[in-house]
Coordinates of C-alpha atoms in Angstrom, one line a residue:
Chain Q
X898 CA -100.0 17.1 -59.5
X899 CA -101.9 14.8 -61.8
X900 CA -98.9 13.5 -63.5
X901 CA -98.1 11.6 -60.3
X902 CA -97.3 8.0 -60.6
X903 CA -96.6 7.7 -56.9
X904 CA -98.8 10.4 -54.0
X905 CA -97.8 9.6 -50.7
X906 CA -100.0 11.4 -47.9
X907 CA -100.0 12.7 -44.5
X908 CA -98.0 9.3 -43.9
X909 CA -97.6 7.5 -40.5
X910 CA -95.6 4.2 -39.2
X911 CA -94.3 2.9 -36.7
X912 CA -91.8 0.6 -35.4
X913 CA -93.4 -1.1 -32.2
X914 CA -94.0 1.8 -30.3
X915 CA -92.0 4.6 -32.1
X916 CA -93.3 6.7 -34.0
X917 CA -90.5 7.0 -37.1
X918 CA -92.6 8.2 -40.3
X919 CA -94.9 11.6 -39.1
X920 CA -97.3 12.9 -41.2
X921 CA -95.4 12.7 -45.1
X922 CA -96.2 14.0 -48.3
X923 CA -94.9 14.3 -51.4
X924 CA -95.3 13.1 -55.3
X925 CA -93.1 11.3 -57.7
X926 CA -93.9 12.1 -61.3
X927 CA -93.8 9.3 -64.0
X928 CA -90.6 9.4 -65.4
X929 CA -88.9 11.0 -63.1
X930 CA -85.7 10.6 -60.3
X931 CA -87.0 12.2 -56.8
X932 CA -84.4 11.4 -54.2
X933 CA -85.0 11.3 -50.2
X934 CA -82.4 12.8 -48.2
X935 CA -81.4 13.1 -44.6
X936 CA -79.3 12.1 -41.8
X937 CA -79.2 7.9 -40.7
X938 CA -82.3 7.9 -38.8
X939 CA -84.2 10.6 -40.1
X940 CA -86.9 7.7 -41.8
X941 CA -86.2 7.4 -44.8
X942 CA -86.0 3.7 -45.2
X943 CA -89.0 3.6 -43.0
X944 CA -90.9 5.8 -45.4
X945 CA -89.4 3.6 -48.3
X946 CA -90.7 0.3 -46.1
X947 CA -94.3 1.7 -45.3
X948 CA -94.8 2.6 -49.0
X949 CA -94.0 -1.2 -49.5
X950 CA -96.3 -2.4 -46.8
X951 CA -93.6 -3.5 -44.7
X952 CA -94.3 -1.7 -41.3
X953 CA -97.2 -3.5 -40.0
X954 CA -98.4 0.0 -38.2
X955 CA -99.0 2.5 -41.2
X956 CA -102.0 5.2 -41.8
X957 CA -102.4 8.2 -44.5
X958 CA -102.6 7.4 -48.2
X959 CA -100.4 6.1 -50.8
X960 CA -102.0 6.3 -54.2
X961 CA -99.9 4.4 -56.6
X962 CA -100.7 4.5 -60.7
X963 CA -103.8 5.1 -59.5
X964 CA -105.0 3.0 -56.8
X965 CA -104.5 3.3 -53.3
X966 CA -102.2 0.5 -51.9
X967 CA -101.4 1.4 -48.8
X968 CA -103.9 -1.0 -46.9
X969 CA -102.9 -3.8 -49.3
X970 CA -100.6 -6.9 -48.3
X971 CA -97.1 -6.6 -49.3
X972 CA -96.8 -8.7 -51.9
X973 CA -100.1 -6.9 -54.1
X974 CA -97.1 -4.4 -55.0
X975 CA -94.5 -6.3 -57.3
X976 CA -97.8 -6.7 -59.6
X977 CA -98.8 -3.0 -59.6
X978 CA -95.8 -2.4 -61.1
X979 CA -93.6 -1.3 -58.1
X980 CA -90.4 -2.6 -57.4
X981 CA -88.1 -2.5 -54.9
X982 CA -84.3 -2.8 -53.6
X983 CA -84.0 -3.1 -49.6
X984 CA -80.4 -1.4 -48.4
X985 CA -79.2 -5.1 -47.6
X986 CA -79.7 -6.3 -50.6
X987 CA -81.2 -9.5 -49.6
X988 CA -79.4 -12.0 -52.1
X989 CA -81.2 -15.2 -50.8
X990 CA -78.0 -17.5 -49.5
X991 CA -77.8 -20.6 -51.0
X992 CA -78.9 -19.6 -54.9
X993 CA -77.0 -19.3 -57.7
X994 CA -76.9 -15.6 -59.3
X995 CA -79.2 -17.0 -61.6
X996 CA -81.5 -18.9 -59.5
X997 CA -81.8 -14.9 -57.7
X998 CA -83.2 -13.6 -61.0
X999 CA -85.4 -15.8 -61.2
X1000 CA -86.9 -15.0 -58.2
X1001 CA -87.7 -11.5 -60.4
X1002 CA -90.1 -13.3 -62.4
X1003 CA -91.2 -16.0 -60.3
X1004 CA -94.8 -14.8 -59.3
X1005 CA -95.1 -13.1 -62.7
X1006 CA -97.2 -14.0 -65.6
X1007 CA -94.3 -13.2 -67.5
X1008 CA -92.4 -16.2 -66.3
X1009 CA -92.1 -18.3 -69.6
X1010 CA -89.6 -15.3 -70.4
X1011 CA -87.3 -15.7 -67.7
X1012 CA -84.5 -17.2 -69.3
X1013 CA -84.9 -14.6 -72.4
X1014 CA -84.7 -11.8 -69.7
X1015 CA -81.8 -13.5 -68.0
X1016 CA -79.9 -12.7 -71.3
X1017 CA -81.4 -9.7 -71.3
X1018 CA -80.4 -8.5 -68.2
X1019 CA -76.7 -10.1 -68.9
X1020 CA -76.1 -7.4 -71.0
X1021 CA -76.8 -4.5 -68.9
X1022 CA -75.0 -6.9 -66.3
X1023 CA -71.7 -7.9 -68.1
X1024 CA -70.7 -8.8 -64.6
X1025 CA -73.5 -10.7 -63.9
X1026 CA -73.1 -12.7 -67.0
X1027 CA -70.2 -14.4 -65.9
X1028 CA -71.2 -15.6 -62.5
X1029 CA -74.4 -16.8 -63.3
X1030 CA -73.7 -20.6 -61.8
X1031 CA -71.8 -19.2 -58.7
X1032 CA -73.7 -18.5 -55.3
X1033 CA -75.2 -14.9 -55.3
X1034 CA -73.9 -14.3 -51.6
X1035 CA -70.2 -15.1 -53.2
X1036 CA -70.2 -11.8 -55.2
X1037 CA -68.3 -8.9 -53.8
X1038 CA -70.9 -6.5 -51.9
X1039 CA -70.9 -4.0 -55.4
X1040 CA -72.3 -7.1 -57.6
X1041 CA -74.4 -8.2 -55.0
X1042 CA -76.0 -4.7 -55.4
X1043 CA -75.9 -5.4 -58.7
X1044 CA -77.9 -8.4 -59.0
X1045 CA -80.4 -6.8 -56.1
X1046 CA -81.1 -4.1 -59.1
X1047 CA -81.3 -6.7 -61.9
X1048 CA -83.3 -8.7 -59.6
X1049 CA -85.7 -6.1 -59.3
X1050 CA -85.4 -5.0 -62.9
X1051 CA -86.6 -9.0 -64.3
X1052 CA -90.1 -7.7 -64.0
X1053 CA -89.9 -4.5 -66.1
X1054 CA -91.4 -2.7 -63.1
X1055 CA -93.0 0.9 -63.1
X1056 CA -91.7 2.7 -60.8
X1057 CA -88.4 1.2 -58.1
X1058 CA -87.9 2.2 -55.2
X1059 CA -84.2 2.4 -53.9
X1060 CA -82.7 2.1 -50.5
X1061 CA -78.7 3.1 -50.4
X1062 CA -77.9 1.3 -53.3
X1063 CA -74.0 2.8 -53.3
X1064 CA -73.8 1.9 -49.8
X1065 CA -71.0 -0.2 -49.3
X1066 CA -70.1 -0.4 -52.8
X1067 CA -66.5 0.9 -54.4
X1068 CA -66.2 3.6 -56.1
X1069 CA -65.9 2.3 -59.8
X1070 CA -69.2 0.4 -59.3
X1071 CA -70.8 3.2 -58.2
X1072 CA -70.2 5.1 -61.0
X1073 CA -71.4 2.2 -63.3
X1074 CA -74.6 2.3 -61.4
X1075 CA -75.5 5.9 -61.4
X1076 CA -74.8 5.0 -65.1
X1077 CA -77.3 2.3 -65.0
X1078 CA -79.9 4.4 -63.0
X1079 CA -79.3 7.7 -66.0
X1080 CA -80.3 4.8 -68.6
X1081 CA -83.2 3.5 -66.5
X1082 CA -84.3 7.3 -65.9
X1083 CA -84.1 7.1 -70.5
X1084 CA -86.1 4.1 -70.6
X1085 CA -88.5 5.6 -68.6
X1086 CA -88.3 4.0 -65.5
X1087 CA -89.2 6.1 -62.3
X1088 CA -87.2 5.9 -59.3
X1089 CA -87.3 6.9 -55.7
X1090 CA -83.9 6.8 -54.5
X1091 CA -82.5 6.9 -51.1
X1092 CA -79.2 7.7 -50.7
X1093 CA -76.7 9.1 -48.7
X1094 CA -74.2 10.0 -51.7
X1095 CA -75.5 13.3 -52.2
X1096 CA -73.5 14.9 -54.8
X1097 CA -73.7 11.4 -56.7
X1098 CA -77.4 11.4 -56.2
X1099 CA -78.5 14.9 -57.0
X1100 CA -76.6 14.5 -60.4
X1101 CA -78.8 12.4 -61.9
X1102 CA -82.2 13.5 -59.4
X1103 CA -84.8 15.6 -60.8
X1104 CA -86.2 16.8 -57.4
X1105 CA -85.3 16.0 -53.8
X1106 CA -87.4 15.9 -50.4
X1107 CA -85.0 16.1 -46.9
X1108 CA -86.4 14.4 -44.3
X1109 CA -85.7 14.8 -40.6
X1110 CA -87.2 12.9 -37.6
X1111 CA -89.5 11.7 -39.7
X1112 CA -90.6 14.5 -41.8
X1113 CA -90.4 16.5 -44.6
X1114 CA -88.2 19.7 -43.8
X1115 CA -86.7 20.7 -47.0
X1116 CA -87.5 20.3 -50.5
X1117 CA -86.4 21.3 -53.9
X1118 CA -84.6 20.4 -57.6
X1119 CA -81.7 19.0 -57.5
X1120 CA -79.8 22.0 -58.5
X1121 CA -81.8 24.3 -55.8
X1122 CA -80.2 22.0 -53.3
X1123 CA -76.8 21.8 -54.7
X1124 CA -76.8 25.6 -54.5
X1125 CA -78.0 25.2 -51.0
X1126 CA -74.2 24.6 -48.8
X1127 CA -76.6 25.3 -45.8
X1128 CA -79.0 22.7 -46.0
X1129 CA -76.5 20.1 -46.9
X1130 CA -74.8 20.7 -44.1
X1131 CA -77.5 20.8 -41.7
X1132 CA -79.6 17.7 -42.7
X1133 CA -77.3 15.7 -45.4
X1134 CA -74.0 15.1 -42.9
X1135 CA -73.9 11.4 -42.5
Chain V
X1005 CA -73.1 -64.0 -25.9
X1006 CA -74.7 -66.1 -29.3
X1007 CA -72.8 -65.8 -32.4
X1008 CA -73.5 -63.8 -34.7
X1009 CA -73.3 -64.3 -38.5
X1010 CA -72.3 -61.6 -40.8
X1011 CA -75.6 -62.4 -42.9
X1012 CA -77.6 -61.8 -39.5
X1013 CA -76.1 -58.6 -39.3
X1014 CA -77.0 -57.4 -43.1
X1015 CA -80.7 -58.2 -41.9
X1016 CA -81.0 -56.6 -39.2
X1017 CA -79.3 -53.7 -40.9
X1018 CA -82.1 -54.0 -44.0
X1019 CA -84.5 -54.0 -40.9
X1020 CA -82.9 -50.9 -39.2
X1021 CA -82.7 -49.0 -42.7
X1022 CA -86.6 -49.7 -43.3
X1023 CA -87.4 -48.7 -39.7
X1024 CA -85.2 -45.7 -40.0
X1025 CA -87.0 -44.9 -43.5
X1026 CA -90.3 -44.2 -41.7
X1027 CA -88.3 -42.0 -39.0
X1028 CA -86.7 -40.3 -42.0
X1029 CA -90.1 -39.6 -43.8
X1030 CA -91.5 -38.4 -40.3
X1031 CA -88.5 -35.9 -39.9
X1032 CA -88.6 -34.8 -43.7
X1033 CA -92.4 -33.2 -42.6
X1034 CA -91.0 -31.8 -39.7
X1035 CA -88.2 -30.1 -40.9
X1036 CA -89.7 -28.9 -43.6
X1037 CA -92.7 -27.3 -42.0
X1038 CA -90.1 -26.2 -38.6
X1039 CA -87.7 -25.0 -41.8
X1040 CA -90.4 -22.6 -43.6
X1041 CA -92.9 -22.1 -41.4
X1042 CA -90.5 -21.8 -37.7
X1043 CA -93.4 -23.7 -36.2
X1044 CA -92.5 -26.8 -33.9
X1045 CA -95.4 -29.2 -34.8
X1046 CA -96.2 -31.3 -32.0
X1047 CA -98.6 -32.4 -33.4
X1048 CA -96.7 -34.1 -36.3
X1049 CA -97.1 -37.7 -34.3
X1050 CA -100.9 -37.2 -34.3
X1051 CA -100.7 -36.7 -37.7
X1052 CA -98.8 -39.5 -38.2
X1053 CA -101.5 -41.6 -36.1
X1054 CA -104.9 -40.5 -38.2
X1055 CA -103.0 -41.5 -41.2
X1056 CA -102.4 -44.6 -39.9
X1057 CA -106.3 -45.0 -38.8
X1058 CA -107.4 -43.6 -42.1
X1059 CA -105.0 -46.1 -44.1
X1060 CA -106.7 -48.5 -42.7
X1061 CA -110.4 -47.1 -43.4
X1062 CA -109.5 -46.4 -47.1
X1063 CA -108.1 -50.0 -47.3
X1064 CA -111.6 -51.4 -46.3
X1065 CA -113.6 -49.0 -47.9
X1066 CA -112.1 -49.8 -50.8
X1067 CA -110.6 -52.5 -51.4
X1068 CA -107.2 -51.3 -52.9
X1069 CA -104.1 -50.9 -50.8
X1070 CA -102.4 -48.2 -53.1
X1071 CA -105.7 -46.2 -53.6
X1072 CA -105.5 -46.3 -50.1
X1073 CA -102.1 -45.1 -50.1
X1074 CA -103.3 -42.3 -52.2
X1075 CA -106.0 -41.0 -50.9
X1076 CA -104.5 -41.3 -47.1
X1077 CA -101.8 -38.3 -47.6
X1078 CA -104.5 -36.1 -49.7
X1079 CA -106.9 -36.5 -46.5
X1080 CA -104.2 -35.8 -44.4
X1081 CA -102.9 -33.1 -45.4
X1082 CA -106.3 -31.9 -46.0
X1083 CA -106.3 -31.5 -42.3
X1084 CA -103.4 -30.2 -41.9
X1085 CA -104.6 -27.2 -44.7
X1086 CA -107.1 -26.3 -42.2
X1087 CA -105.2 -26.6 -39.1
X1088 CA -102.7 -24.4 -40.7
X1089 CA -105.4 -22.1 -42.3
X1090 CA -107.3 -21.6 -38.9
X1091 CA -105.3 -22.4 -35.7
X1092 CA -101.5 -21.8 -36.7
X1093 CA -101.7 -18.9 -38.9
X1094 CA -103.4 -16.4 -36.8
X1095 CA -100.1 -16.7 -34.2
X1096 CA -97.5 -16.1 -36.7
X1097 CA -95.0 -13.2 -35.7
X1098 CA -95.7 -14.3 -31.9
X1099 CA -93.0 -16.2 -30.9
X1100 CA -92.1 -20.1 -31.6
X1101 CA -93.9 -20.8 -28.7
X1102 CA -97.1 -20.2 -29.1
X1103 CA -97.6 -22.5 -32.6
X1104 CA -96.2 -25.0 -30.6
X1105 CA -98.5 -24.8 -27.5
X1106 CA -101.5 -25.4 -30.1
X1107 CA -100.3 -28.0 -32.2
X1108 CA -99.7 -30.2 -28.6
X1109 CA -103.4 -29.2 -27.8
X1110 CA -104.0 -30.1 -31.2
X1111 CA -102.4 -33.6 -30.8
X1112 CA -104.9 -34.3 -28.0
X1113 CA -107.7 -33.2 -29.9
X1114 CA -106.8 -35.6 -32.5
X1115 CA -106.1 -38.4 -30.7
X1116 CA -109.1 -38.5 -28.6
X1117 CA -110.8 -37.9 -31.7
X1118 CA -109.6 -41.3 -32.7
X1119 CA -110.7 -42.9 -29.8
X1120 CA -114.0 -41.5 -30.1
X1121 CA -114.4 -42.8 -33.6
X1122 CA -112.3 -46.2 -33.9
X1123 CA -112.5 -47.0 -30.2
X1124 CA -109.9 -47.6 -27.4
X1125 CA -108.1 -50.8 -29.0
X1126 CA -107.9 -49.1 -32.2
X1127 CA -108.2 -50.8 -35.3
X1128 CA -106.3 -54.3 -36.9
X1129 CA -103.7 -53.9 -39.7
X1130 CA -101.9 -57.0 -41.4
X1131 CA -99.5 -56.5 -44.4
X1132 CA -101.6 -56.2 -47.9
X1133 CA -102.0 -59.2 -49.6
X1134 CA -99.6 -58.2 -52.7
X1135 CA -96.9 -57.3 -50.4
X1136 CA -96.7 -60.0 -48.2
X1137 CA -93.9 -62.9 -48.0
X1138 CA -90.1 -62.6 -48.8
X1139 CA -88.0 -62.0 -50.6
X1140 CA -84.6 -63.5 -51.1
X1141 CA -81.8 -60.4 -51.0
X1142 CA -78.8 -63.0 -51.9
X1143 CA -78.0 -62.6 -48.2
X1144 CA -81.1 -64.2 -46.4
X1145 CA -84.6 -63.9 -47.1
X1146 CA -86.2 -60.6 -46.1
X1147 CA -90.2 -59.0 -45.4
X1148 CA -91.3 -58.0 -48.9
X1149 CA -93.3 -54.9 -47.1
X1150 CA -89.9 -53.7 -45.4
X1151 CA -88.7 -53.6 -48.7
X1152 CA -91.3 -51.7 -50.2
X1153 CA -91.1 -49.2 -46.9
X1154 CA -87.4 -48.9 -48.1
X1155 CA -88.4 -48.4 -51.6
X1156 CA -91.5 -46.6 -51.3
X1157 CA -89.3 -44.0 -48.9
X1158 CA -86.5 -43.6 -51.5
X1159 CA -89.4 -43.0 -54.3
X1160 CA -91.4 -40.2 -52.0
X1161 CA -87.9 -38.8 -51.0
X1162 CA -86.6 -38.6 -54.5
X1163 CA -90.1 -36.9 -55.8
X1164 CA -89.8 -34.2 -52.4
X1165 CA -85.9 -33.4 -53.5
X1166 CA -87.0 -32.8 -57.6
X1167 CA -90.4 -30.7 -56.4
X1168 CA -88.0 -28.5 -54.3
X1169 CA -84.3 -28.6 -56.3
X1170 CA -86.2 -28.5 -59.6
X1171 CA -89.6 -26.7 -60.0
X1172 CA -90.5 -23.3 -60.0
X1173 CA -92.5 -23.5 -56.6
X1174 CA -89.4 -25.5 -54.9
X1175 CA -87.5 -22.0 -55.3
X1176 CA -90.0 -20.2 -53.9
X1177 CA -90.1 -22.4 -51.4
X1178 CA -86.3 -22.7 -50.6
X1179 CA -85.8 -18.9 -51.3
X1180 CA -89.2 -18.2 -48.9
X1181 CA -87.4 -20.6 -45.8
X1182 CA -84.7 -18.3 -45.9
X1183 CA -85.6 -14.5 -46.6
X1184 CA -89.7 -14.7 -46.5
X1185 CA -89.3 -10.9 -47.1
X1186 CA -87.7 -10.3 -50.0
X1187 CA -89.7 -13.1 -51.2
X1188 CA -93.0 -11.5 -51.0
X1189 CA -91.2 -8.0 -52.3
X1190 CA -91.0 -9.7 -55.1
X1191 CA -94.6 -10.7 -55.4
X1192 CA -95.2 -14.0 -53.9
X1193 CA -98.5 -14.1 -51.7
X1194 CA -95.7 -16.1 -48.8
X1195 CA -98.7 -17.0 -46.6
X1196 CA -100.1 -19.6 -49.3
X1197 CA -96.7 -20.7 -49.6
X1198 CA -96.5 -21.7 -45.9
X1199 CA -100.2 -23.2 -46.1
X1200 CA -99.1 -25.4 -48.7
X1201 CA -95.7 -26.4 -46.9
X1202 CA -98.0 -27.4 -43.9
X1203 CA -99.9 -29.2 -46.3
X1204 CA -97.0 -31.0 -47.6
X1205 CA -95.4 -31.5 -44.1
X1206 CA -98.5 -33.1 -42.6
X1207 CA -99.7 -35.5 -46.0
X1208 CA -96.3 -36.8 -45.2
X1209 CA -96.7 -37.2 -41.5
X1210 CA -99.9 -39.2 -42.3
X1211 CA -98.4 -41.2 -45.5
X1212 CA -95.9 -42.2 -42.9
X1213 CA -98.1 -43.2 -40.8
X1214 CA -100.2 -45.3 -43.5
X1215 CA -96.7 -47.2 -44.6
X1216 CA -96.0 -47.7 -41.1
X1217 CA -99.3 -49.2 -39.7
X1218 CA -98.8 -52.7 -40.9
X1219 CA -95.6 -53.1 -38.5
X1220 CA -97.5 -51.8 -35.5
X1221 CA -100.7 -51.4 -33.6
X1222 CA -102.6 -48.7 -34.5
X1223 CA -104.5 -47.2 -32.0
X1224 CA -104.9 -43.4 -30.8
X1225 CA -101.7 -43.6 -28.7
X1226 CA -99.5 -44.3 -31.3
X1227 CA -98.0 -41.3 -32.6
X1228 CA -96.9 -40.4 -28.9
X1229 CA -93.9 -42.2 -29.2
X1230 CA -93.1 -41.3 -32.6
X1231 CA -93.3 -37.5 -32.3
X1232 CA -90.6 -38.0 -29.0
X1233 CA -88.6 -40.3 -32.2
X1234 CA -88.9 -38.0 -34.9
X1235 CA -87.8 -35.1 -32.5
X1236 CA -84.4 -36.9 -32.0
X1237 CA -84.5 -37.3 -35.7
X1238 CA -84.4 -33.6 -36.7
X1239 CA -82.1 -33.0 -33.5
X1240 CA -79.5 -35.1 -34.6
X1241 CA -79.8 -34.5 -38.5
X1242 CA -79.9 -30.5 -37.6
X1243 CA -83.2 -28.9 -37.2
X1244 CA -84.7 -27.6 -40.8
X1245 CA -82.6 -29.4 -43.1
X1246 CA -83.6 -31.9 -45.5
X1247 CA -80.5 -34.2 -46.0
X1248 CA -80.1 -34.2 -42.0
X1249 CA -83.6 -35.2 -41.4
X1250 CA -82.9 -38.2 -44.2
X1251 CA -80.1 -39.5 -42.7
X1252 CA -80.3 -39.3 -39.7
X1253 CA -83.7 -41.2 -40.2
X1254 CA -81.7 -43.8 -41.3
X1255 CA -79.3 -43.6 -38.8
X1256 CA -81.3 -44.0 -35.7
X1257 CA -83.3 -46.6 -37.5
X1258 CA -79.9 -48.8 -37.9
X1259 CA -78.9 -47.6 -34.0
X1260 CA -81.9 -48.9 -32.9
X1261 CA -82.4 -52.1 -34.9
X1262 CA -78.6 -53.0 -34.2
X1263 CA -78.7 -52.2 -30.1
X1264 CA -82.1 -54.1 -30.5
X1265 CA -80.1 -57.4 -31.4
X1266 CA -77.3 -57.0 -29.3
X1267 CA -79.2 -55.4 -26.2
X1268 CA -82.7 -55.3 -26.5
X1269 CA -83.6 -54.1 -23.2
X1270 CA -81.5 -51.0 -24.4
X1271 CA -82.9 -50.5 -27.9
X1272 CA -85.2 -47.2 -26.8
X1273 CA -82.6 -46.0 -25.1
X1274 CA -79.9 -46.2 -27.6
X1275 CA -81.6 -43.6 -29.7
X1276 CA -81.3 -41.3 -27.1
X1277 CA -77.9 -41.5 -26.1
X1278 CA -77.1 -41.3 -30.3
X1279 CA -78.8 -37.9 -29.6
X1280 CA -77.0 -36.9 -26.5
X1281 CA -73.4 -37.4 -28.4
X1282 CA -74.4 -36.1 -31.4
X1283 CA -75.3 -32.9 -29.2
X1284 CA -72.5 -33.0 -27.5
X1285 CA -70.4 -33.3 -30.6
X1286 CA -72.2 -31.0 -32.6
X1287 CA -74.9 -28.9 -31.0
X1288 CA -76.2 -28.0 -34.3
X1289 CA -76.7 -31.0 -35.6
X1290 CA -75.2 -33.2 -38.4
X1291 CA -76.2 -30.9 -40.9
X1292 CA -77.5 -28.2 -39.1
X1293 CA -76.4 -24.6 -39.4
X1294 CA -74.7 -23.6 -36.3
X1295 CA -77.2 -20.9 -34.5
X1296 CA -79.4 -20.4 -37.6
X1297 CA -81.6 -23.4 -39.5
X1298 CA -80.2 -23.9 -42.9

């Protein structure tokens, strides 16, 4: 596919000696929502971590906007354009909400604008707004998620890359984020999503890959998979 | 036992407060490299030591006691950029241990370096010329240069806490101490951030040493000592933080300039046994996180 923003192939990593992420391949199109899918285990956050250079063991190819960035160091990423939101969040303890988002822009060339993107980002973040002084580990785990997406969002990044974000998060938050992600997905942001909340995740997913024991087993559009009670049950059961 | 006038007592408390400022800039480097960087550096008292020694070059090479005190720290630390560059780095992600195994071998390096080039007796020191004398503090007259070690501490201390609170790198450095991942997700190259904490930690060390030579004798062996010192510092002000390492700087300066007019013989000790309460009291420290640094 030449429209590809993101081509992931044949890739491998591993955690010490396991071998969690076997031989993957798939494409995420500019513009679009692409989902991972699977049971807890299956690797997707360890897909989503080698893509990131996180796993220090990692082989195949991952071509992104172009270049291949698989061999680079970690942080070469955030300046190609890709963002992304680990499942813990990872609000750094002991900064203001404010003092987080910074941290978006911090290695940026675009830092002069942080505090116009602060504002910015306040008003996609009305909840944000308002706690912008107070410790970003005080939040409730929803705005935590919150900030970890506004965070990521200071940069303007291409393409984000999403680890559980509704994990952990109540239900009318949720539905404010898928929201969020539908106007992202208008804006023209592309997103690869993990999540677990399949119904809520198909809904606003172009195309979805199902990963078990660290491959690709299954993939399709989100409606093919909707259709599909089989394969939800089989893979998608938490 | 002599009497002992309240006036005596403010002195000696002046003279435990500059003491303790030299322990609390010593502990500031420590904690700060041991708060970012997870390494124990044992060889922070050697650092300490060639600072001293170099002080004491710049001084006669030229002339100038604060271009000395200048270019000692940027030397030092210049070291320590290379130390950190290529000895420590290489062992990150192995274990606490092994950074500290080479930074003790480094220590020895260092201070047989020394000897090599300065000699076995080391090298004389007397107060600069433009700090020397008293002055009158309303309560007795008082060593201008413990003064200035009071002063000059507060100053260096007060820059340290506005580069870290205030500027742009200070939250990458205080957001790097405590998630170094999410820090470099977001697109900071973290290894230059601990080369340059290492760099701060160890221009510190050696400014330290540099302010402190004038008191003592500086030879090869004389950041031995210290290193044990400034260990008990960041013990009992709570390993990796800042406002621990400060105070209780201070505070073991005062405990051991106050035992040292009472008890003398007992001074060195005393220090210790602050430690072994303080431990016993809180394990963590005075400001230490308990089972985590800050």
């Amino acid at each position: 596919m030449s429209n590809a923003i993101l081509s992931v192939r044949d890739l491998n990593a591993w955690y010490d000696r396991s071998h969690v992420v076997q031989g993957i391949s798939f494409d995420v199109n500019a513009g679009e929502v692409v989902t991972l899918m699977g049971r807890n285990g299956a690797g997707k956050t360890s897909t989503l971590r080698s893509i990131m250079g996180m796993l220090d063991k990692r082989a195949g190819s991952v071509v992104f906007n172009g270049q291949e960035i698989l061999a680079t160091p970690a942080f070469s990423r955030f300046h190609a354009g890709l963002a992304f939101v680990p499942e813990d969040r990872r609000i750094v303890p002991g900064l203001t909400v404010r003092e987080n988002l910074q941290l978006g822009l911090i290695a940026s060339r675009a830092r002069d604008t942080t505090d116009a993107m602060i504002d910015e980002i306040a008003q996609t973040f009305p909840r944000l707004k308002e706690r912008l002084s107070q410790e970003g580990t005080s939040l409730s785990g929803g705005e935590q998620q919150m900030l970890a997406i506004a965070r990521a969002m200071m940069a303007k990044p291409r393409m984000i890359l999403m680890d559980e974000p509704s994990e952990g998060v109540m239900p009318v938050l949720v539905d404010e984020m898928f929201e969020l992600f539908a106007r992202m997905k208008r804006n023209g942001v592309t997103i690869l999503l993990v999540e677990q909340n399949v119904e809520r995740a198909l809904s606003i997913t172009d195309r979805a890959y199902i990963l078990d024991q660290g491959r690709i087993v299954h993939q399709g559009t989100a409606a093919e998979l909707l259709a599909d009670d089989e394969i939800q049950s089989k893979y998608c059961a938490v | 036992m002599a009497e002992i006038s309240f006036q005596l007592l403010l002195l000696q408390l002046m003279t435990g407060l500059a003491l303790g400022a030299i322990y609390a800039l010593l502990a500031v480097g420590l904690s700060l490299i041991f708060g970012m960087l997870t390494v124990v550096n044992f060889a922070h008292g050697a650092f300490f030591m060639v600072g001293a020694f170099l002080g004491v070059y710049f001084l006669g090479l030229t002339g100038s006691f604060w271009f000395s005190l200048v270019l000692t720290p940027l030397a030092v630390g210049a070291i320590g950029l290379l130390c950190e560059r290529f000895l420590v780095r290489p062992l990150y992600g192995r274990g606490i241990d092994y950074p500290l195994l080479l930074t003790f071998g480094l220590s020895y390096v260092m201070i047989e370096s020394m000897r090599v080039l300065f000699g076995l007796e080391g090298v004389p020191t007397s107060v600069p010329a433009e700090l020397k004398g008293v002055v009158d503090l309303g309560i007795g007259s008082f060593p201008t240069y413990r003064l200035f070690l009071i002063v000059a501490t507060a100053v260096i201390i007060g820059a340290l806490w506005l580069f870290i609170e205030k500027t742009r790198y200070g939250l990458i450095i205080r957001a790097g101490s405590r998630d170094p991942e999410i820090v470099r997700i977001l697109g900071v190259d973290i290894a230059r951030v601990w080369l340059i904490v290492f760099g701060i930690g160890t221009a510190i060390a050696g400014l330290s040493g540099l302010l402190a030579a004038p008191t003592r004798a500086v030879n090869a062996e004389m950041g031995i000592p210290v290193l044990a010192e400034s260990f008990v510092v960041t013990v009992v002000g709570g390993m990796g933080s800042l406002p621990g390492a400060v105070v209780a700087g201070l505070l073991v300066g005062v405990v051991f300039s106050m035992t040292s007019l009472f008890a003398p013989e007992y001074a060195e000790l005393s220090i210790f046994v602050l430690m072994a309460v303080v431990l016993l009291v809180r394990p963590q420290g005075l400001f230490g996180k308990a089972g985590l640094m800050g």
